[in-house]
PDB file of C-alpha atoms in Angstrom:
ATOM      1  CA  UNK H  30     137.107 103.925  45.558  1.00  0.00           C
ATOM      2  CA  UNK H  31     140.025 105.951  44.228  1.00  0.00           C
ATOM      3  CA  UNK H  32     140.691 105.858  40.496  1.00  0.00           C
ATOM      4  CA  UNK H  33     143.858 104.061  39.483  1.00  0.00           C
ATOM      5  CA  UNK H  34     146.883 105.971  38.270  1.00  0.00           C
ATOM      6  CA  UNK H  35     148.664 104.441  35.257  1.00  0.00           C
ATOM      7  CA  UNK H  36     152.464 104.440  35.348  1.00  0.00           C
ATOM      8  CA  UNK H  37     154.822 103.941  32.421  1.00  0.00           C
ATOM      9  CA  UNK H  38     158.037 102.938  34.175  1.00  0.00           C
ATOM     10  CA  UNK H  39     161.008 103.045  31.798  1.00  0.00           C
ATOM     11  CA  UNK H  40     164.656 102.040  32.086  1.00  0.00           C
ATOM     12  CA  UNK H  41     167.082 104.697  30.835  1.00  0.00           C
ATOM     13  CA  UNK H  42     168.865 104.354  27.489  1.00  0.00           C
ATOM     14  CA  UNK H  43     172.262 102.718  27.065  1.00  0.00           C
ATOM     15  CA  UNK H  44     175.230 104.519  28.649  1.00  0.00           C
ATOM     16  CA  UNK H  45     178.989 104.503  28.159  1.00  0.00           C
ATOM     17  CA  UNK H  46     179.391 102.474  31.343  1.00  0.00           C
ATOM     18  CA  UNK H  47     176.777  99.973  30.174  1.00  0.00           C
ATOM     19  CA  UNK H  48     178.986  99.377  27.139  1.00  0.00           C
ATOM     20  CA  UNK H  49     182.115  99.051  29.270  1.00  0.00           C
ATOM     21  CA  UNK H  50     180.429  96.675  31.713  1.00  0.00           C
ATOM     22  CA  UNK H  51     180.882  98.898  34.774  1.00  0.00           C
ATOM     23  CA  UNK H  52     178.767  99.101  37.916  1.00  0.00           C
ATOM     24  CA  UNK H  53     176.987 102.464  37.687  1.00  0.00           C
ATOM     25  CA  UNK H  54     174.817 102.601  40.769  1.00  0.00           C
ATOM     26  CA  UNK H  55     174.493 106.208  41.892  1.00  0.00           C
ATOM     27  CA  UNK H  56     177.439 107.446  39.852  1.00  0.00           C
ATOM     28  CA  UNK H  57     176.741 108.740  36.391  1.00  0.00           C
ATOM     29  CA  UNK H  58     177.538 108.083  32.769  1.00  0.00           C
ATOM     30  CA  UNK H  59     176.137 109.803  29.691  1.00  0.00           C
ATOM     31  CA  UNK H  60     173.894 108.159  27.130  1.00  0.00           C
ATOM     32  CA  UNK H  61     175.545 106.713  24.044  1.00  0.00           C
ATOM     33  CA  UNK H  62     174.244 107.522  20.562  1.00  0.00           C
ATOM     34  CA  UNK H  63     172.404 104.204  20.768  1.00  0.00           C
ATOM     35  CA  UNK H  64     170.979 105.187  24.156  1.00  0.00           C
ATOM     36  CA  UNK H  65     169.646 108.428  22.707  1.00  0.00           C
ATOM     37  CA  UNK H  66     168.007 106.473  19.890  1.00  0.00           C
ATOM     38  CA  UNK H  67     166.480 104.043  22.400  1.00  0.00           C
ATOM     39  CA  UNK H  68     164.908 106.999  24.218  1.00  0.00           C
ATOM     40  CA  UNK H  69     163.557 108.317  20.903  1.00  0.00           C
ATOM     41  CA  UNK H  70     162.100 104.884  20.163  1.00  0.00           C
ATOM     42  CA  UNK H  71     160.278 104.876  23.508  1.00  0.00           C
ATOM     43  CA  UNK H  72     159.025 108.382  22.772  1.00  0.00           C
ATOM     44  CA  UNK H  73     157.450 107.106  19.557  1.00  0.00           C
ATOM     45  CA  UNK H  74     155.853 104.126  21.294  1.00  0.00           C
ATOM     46  CA  UNK H  75     154.302 106.376  23.932  1.00  0.00           C
ATOM     47  CA  UNK H  76     153.550 109.403  21.747  1.00  0.00           C
ATOM     48  CA  UNK H  77     149.774 109.019  22.080  1.00  0.00           C
ATOM     49  CA  UNK H  78     149.803 108.803  25.879  1.00  0.00           C
ATOM     50  CA  UNK H  79     148.611 111.990  27.574  1.00  0.00           C
ATOM     51  CA  UNK H  80     150.947 112.224  30.531  1.00  0.00           C
ATOM     52  CA  UNK H  81     149.832 114.342  33.466  1.00  0.00           C
ATOM     53  CA  UNK H  82     153.378 114.377  34.857  1.00  0.00           C
ATOM     54  CA  UNK H  83     156.876 113.127  34.093  1.00  0.00           C
ATOM     55  CA  UNK H  84     159.385 112.041  36.718  1.00  0.00           C
ATOM     56  CA  UNK H  85     162.894 110.653  36.614  1.00  0.00           C
ATOM     57  CA  UNK H  86     165.719 109.746  38.911  1.00  0.00           C
ATOM     58  CA  UNK H  87     168.024 112.708  39.531  1.00  0.00           C
ATOM     59  CA  UNK H  88     170.872 110.818  37.842  1.00  0.00           C
ATOM     60  CA  UNK H  89     171.828 112.237  34.444  1.00  0.00           C
ATOM     61  CA  UNK H  90     171.172 109.110  32.368  1.00  0.00           C
ATOM     62  CA  UNK H  91     167.570 108.858  33.564  1.00  0.00           C
ATOM     63  CA  UNK H  92     166.905 112.592  33.261  1.00  0.00           C
ATOM     64  CA  UNK H  93     168.306 112.668  29.705  1.00  0.00           C
ATOM     65  CA  UNK H  94     166.109 109.733  28.714  1.00  0.00           C
ATOM     66  CA  UNK H  95     162.980 111.270  30.235  1.00  0.00           C
ATOM     67  CA  UNK H  96     163.570 114.633  28.560  1.00  0.00           C
ATOM     68  CA  UNK H  97     163.855 112.946  25.155  1.00  0.00           C
ATOM     69  CA  UNK H  98     160.671 110.926  25.725  1.00  0.00           C
ATOM     70  CA  UNK H  99     158.552 113.971  26.614  1.00  0.00           C
ATOM     71  CA  UNK H 100     160.184 116.423  24.188  1.00  0.00           C
ATOM     72  CA  UNK H 101     157.157 116.528  21.889  1.00  0.00           C
ATOM     73  CA  UNK H 102     154.836 116.762  24.892  1.00  0.00           C
ATOM     74  CA  UNK H 103     156.654 119.961  25.937  1.00  0.00           C
ATOM     75  CA  UNK H 104     156.716 118.797  29.547  1.00  0.00           C
ATOM     76  CA  UNK H 105     159.121 119.509  32.376  1.00  0.00           C
ATOM     77  CA  UNK H 106     160.701 116.455  33.991  1.00  0.00           C
ATOM     78  CA  UNK H 107     160.685 116.483  37.788  1.00  0.00           C
ATOM     79  CA  UNK H 108     163.658 114.628  39.269  1.00  0.00           C
ATOM     80  CA  UNK H 109     163.392 112.496  42.397  1.00  0.00           C
ATOM     81  CA  UNK H 110     166.265 111.090  44.435  1.00  0.00           C
ATOM     82  CA  UNK H 111     164.015 108.243  45.609  1.00  0.00           C
ATOM     83  CA  UNK H 112     164.083 106.862  42.036  1.00  0.00           C
ATOM     84  CA  UNK H 113     167.871 106.427  41.982  1.00  0.00           C
ATOM     85  CA  UNK H 114     169.561 103.155  41.127  1.00  0.00           C
ATOM     86  CA  UNK H 115     170.884 100.912  43.873  1.00  0.00           C
ATOM     87  CA  UNK H 116     173.891 102.207  45.803  1.00  0.00           C
ATOM     88  CA  UNK H 117     176.603  99.654  45.000  1.00  0.00           C
ATOM     89  CA  UNK H 118     179.078 101.068  47.516  1.00  0.00           C
ATOM     90  CA  UNK H 119     182.735 100.670  46.567  1.00  0.00           C
ATOM     91  CA  UNK H 120     181.813  98.701  43.433  1.00  0.00           C
ATOM     92  CA  UNK H 121     180.525 101.810  41.657  1.00  0.00           C
ATOM     93  CA  UNK H 122     182.660 102.776  38.685  1.00  0.00           C
ATOM     94  CA  UNK H 123     184.442  99.406  38.597  1.00  0.00           C
ATOM     95  CA  UNK H 124     184.363  96.585  36.058  1.00  0.00           C
ATOM     96  CA  UNK H 125     181.651  94.013  36.772  1.00  0.00           C
ATOM     97  CA  UNK H 126     183.767  91.181  35.371  1.00  0.00           C
ATOM     98  CA  UNK H 127     186.822  92.235  37.388  1.00  0.00           C
ATOM     99  CA  UNK H 128     184.816  92.556  40.603  1.00  0.00           C
ATOM    100  CA  UNK H 129     183.271  89.121  40.107  1.00  0.00           C
ATOM    101  CA  UNK H 130     186.750  87.661  39.713  1.00  0.00           C
ATOM    102  CA  UNK H 131     188.399  89.507  42.609  1.00  0.00           C
ATOM    103  CA  UNK H 132     185.418  88.964  44.935  1.00  0.00           C
ATOM    104  CA  UNK H 133     184.440  85.525  43.682  1.00  0.00           C
ATOM    105  CA  UNK H 134     184.095  84.111  47.210  1.00  0.00           C
ATOM    106  CA  UNK H 135     181.786  86.984  48.158  1.00  0.00           C
ATOM    107  CA  UNK H 136     179.670  86.443  45.037  1.00  0.00           C
ATOM    108  CA  UNK H 137     179.608  82.678  45.588  1.00  0.00           C
ATOM    109  CA  UNK H 138     178.448  82.995  49.203  1.00  0.00           C
ATOM    110  CA  UNK H 139     175.802  85.520  48.178  1.00  0.00           C
ATOM    111  CA  UNK H 140     174.604  83.239  45.389  1.00  0.00           C
ATOM    112  CA  UNK H 141     174.334  80.313  47.803  1.00  0.00           C
ATOM    113  CA  UNK H 142     171.782  82.164  49.939  1.00  0.00           C
ATOM    114  CA  UNK H 143     168.100  81.400  49.448  1.00  0.00           C
ATOM    115  CA  UNK H 144     166.203  83.856  47.242  1.00  0.00           C
ATOM    116  CA  UNK H 145     164.334  85.303  50.236  1.00  0.00           C
ATOM    117  CA  UNK H 146     167.536  85.915  52.199  1.00  0.00           C
ATOM    118  CA  UNK H 147     169.349  87.387  49.174  1.00  0.00           C
ATOM    119  CA  UNK H 148     166.500  89.850  48.715  1.00  0.00           C
ATOM    120  CA  UNK H 149     167.189  91.255  52.188  1.00  0.00           C
ATOM    121  CA  UNK H 150     170.998  90.984  52.168  1.00  0.00           C
ATOM    122  CA  UNK H 151     173.500  93.494  50.708  1.00  0.00           C
ATOM    123  CA  UNK H 152     176.009  92.048  48.262  1.00  0.00           C
ATOM    124  CA  UNK H 153     178.815  93.949  50.001  1.00  0.00           C
ATOM    125  CA  UNK H 154     179.001  96.308  52.971  1.00  0.00           C
ATOM    126  CA  UNK H 155     177.579  99.681  52.007  1.00  0.00           C
ATOM    127  CA  UNK H 156     175.419  98.451  49.124  1.00  0.00           C
ATOM    128  CA  UNK H 157     171.622  98.592  49.144  1.00  0.00           C
ATOM    129  CA  UNK H 158     169.503  95.464  49.264  1.00  0.00           C
ATOM    130  CA  UNK H 159     166.828  94.519  46.743  1.00  0.00           C
ATOM    131  CA  UNK H 160     164.287  94.955  49.522  1.00  0.00           C
ATOM    132  CA  UNK H 161     165.348  98.545  50.184  1.00  0.00           C
ATOM    133  CA  UNK H 162     165.311  99.685  46.565  1.00  0.00           C
ATOM    134  CA  UNK H 163     162.020  97.901  45.820  1.00  0.00           C
ATOM    135  CA  UNK H 164     160.485  99.686  48.810  1.00  0.00           C
ATOM    136  CA  UNK H 165     161.757 103.019  47.492  1.00  0.00           C
ATOM    137  CA  UNK H 166     159.952 102.564  44.177  1.00  0.00           C
ATOM    138  CA  UNK H 167     156.794 101.197  45.833  1.00  0.00           C
ATOM    139  CA  UNK H 168     156.660 104.226  48.140  1.00  0.00           C
ATOM    140  CA  UNK H 169     156.996 106.621  45.212  1.00  0.00           C
ATOM    141  CA  UNK H 170     154.254 104.838  43.247  1.00  0.00           C
ATOM    142  CA  UNK H 171     151.818 104.833  46.168  1.00  0.00           C
ATOM    143  CA  UNK H 172     152.352 108.520  46.927  1.00  0.00           C
ATOM    144  CA  UNK H 173     152.131 109.545  43.265  1.00  0.00           C
ATOM    145  CA  UNK H 174     148.978 107.455  42.714  1.00  0.00           C
ATOM    146  CA  UNK H 175     147.177 109.530  45.307  1.00  0.00           C
ATOM    147  CA  UNK H 176     148.304 112.765  43.627  1.00  0.00           C
ATOM    148  CA  UNK H 177     147.293 111.686  40.096  1.00  0.00           C
ATOM    149  CA  UNK H 178     144.158 109.498  40.290  1.00  0.00           C
ATOM    150  CA  UNK H 179     142.854 108.501  36.878  1.00  0.00           C
ATOM    151  CA  UNK H 180     145.909 110.001  35.159  1.00  0.00           C
ATOM    152  CA  UNK H 181     148.949 108.650  33.299  1.00  0.00           C
ATOM    153  CA  UNK H 182     152.447 109.308  34.628  1.00  0.00           C
ATOM    154  CA  UNK H 183     155.879 108.736  33.078  1.00  0.00           C
ATOM    155  CA  UNK H 184     158.676 107.479  35.332  1.00  0.00           C
ATOM    156  CA  UNK H 185     162.228 106.945  34.072  1.00  0.00           C
ATOM    157  CA  UNK H 186     164.581 105.151  36.414  1.00  0.00           C
ATOM    158  CA  UNK H 187     166.967 102.186  36.435  1.00  0.00           C
ATOM    159  CA  UNK H 188     167.142  98.474  35.722  1.00  0.00           C
ATOM    160  CA  UNK H 189     168.114  97.405  39.226  1.00  0.00           C
ATOM    161  CA  UNK H 190     165.297  99.184  41.041  1.00  0.00           C
ATOM    162  CA  UNK H 191     162.750  98.098  38.408  1.00  0.00           C
ATOM    163  CA  UNK H 192     163.879  94.487  38.629  1.00  0.00           C
ATOM    164  CA  UNK H 193     163.780  94.450  42.441  1.00  0.00           C
ATOM    165  CA  UNK H 194     160.269  95.922  42.387  1.00  0.00           C
ATOM    166  CA  UNK H 195     159.027  93.276  39.930  1.00  0.00           C
ATOM    167  CA  UNK H 196     160.478  90.531  42.127  1.00  0.00           C
ATOM    168  CA  UNK H 197     158.866  92.153  45.191  1.00  0.00           C
ATOM    169  CA  UNK H 198     155.519  92.070  43.346  1.00  0.00           C
ATOM    170  CA  UNK H 199     155.907  88.397  42.506  1.00  0.00           C
ATOM    171  CA  UNK H 200     156.160  89.054  38.762  1.00  0.00           C
ATOM    172  CA  UNK H 201     158.953  86.467  38.622  1.00  0.00           C
ATOM    173  CA  UNK H 202     161.333  84.717  41.021  1.00  0.00           C
ATOM    174  CA  UNK H 203     164.785  86.246  41.315  1.00  0.00           C
ATOM    175  CA  UNK H 204     166.234  83.296  39.393  1.00  0.00           C
ATOM    176  CA  UNK H 205     164.097  84.315  36.399  1.00  0.00           C
ATOM    177  CA  UNK H 206     164.964  88.028  36.555  1.00  0.00           C
ATOM    178  CA  UNK H 207     168.689  88.132  35.944  1.00  0.00           C
ATOM    179  CA  UNK H 208     170.801  91.266  36.289  1.00  0.00           C
ATOM    180  CA  UNK H 209     170.246  92.315  32.679  1.00  0.00           C
ATOM    181  CA  UNK H 210     166.649  91.154  32.357  1.00  0.00           C
ATOM    182  CA  UNK H 211     165.317  94.646  31.562  1.00  0.00           C
ATOM    183  CA  UNK H 212     166.599  96.132  28.325  1.00  0.00           C
ATOM    184  CA  UNK H 213     167.762  99.718  28.067  1.00  0.00           C
ATOM    185  CA  UNK H 214     164.565 101.490  27.023  1.00  0.00           C
ATOM    186  CA  UNK H 215     162.459  98.585  28.298  1.00  0.00           C
ATOM    187  CA  UNK H 216     159.413  99.432  30.369  1.00  0.00           C
ATOM    188  CA  UNK H 217     156.357  98.143  32.155  1.00  0.00           C
ATOM    189  CA  UNK H 218     152.895  99.631  32.507  1.00  0.00           C
ATOM    190  CA  UNK H 219     151.448  99.505  35.992  1.00  0.00           C
ATOM    191  CA  UNK H 220     148.221 100.672  37.592  1.00  0.00           C
ATOM    192  CA  UNK H 221     147.921 101.583  41.247  1.00  0.00           C
ATOM    193  CA  UNK H 222     145.177 102.934  43.470  1.00  0.00           C
ATOM    194  CA  UNK H 223     147.693 103.917  46.127  1.00  0.00           C
ATOM    195  CA  UNK H 224     147.444 100.531  47.837  1.00  0.00           C
ATOM    196  CA  UNK H 225     147.759  97.724  45.311  1.00  0.00           C
ATOM    197  CA  UNK H 226     149.788  97.312  42.119  1.00  0.00           C
ATOM    198  CA  UNK H 227     148.663  95.762  38.838  1.00  0.00           C
ATOM    199  CA  UNK H 228     151.084  95.030  35.978  1.00  0.00           C
ATOM    200  CA  UNK H 229     149.262  95.595  32.672  1.00  0.00           C
ATOM    201  CA  UNK H 230     152.037  95.278  30.077  1.00  0.00           C
ATOM    202  CA  UNK H 231     155.793  94.748  29.761  1.00  0.00           C
ATOM    203  CA  UNK H 232     158.094  95.697  26.876  1.00  0.00           C
ATOM    204  CA  UNK H 233     161.717  94.579  26.822  1.00  0.00           C
ATOM    205  CA  UNK H 234     161.389  92.722  30.142  1.00  0.00           C
ATOM    206  CA  UNK H 235     162.738  89.177  29.992  1.00  0.00           C
ATOM    207  CA  UNK H 236     162.209  86.330  32.435  1.00  0.00           C
ATOM    208  CA  UNK H 237     164.624  83.408  32.609  1.00  0.00           C
ATOM    209  CA  UNK H 238     167.090  84.642  30.001  1.00  0.00           C
ATOM    210  CA  UNK H 239     169.951  87.043  29.512  1.00  0.00           C
ATOM    211  CA  UNK H 240     169.518  89.956  27.098  1.00  0.00           C
TER     212      UNK H 240
END
């Protein structure tokens, strides 16, 4: 039996677009001063973990967060495109509130779908589904588990992909994992043997409430 790899999967710190309420997706926005502090706080929480490797999405906000977390470990962060946030298509860089108003019929019809159908359906043409982004993260975890059996690995990515993965795992129904249910700097600890996944701990992950 292969030894389990332990993953610390972290959401990036707060960004300028988080503050403005914009869809970020695969476009980028720098960390705010608060976002930098959030990354430092995570670094302190995880300072005693001996990471064998550190990975992040190739988007700036995730890479910045990861580099702060492992600064004292003197590690190099390896970036992976597979860890990117959801592609939101034409919504990227636009106001969430404005889009919900201008596309209210689209949002209403999407919201009326059953949870299972919503998981497999893009919100708009050109956007990625929850199923697709959850599969991306699951694939990365399985492949990395095989490479680092018995080791601890840091992964810094994004709220959307983390949330979709947790729903995919059955951690909570979609109705209990709202869009902002993972705080900036929130994380979960997961073990995997390359086949199965086991959630061991969550920090800053909220079910059934907005944060």
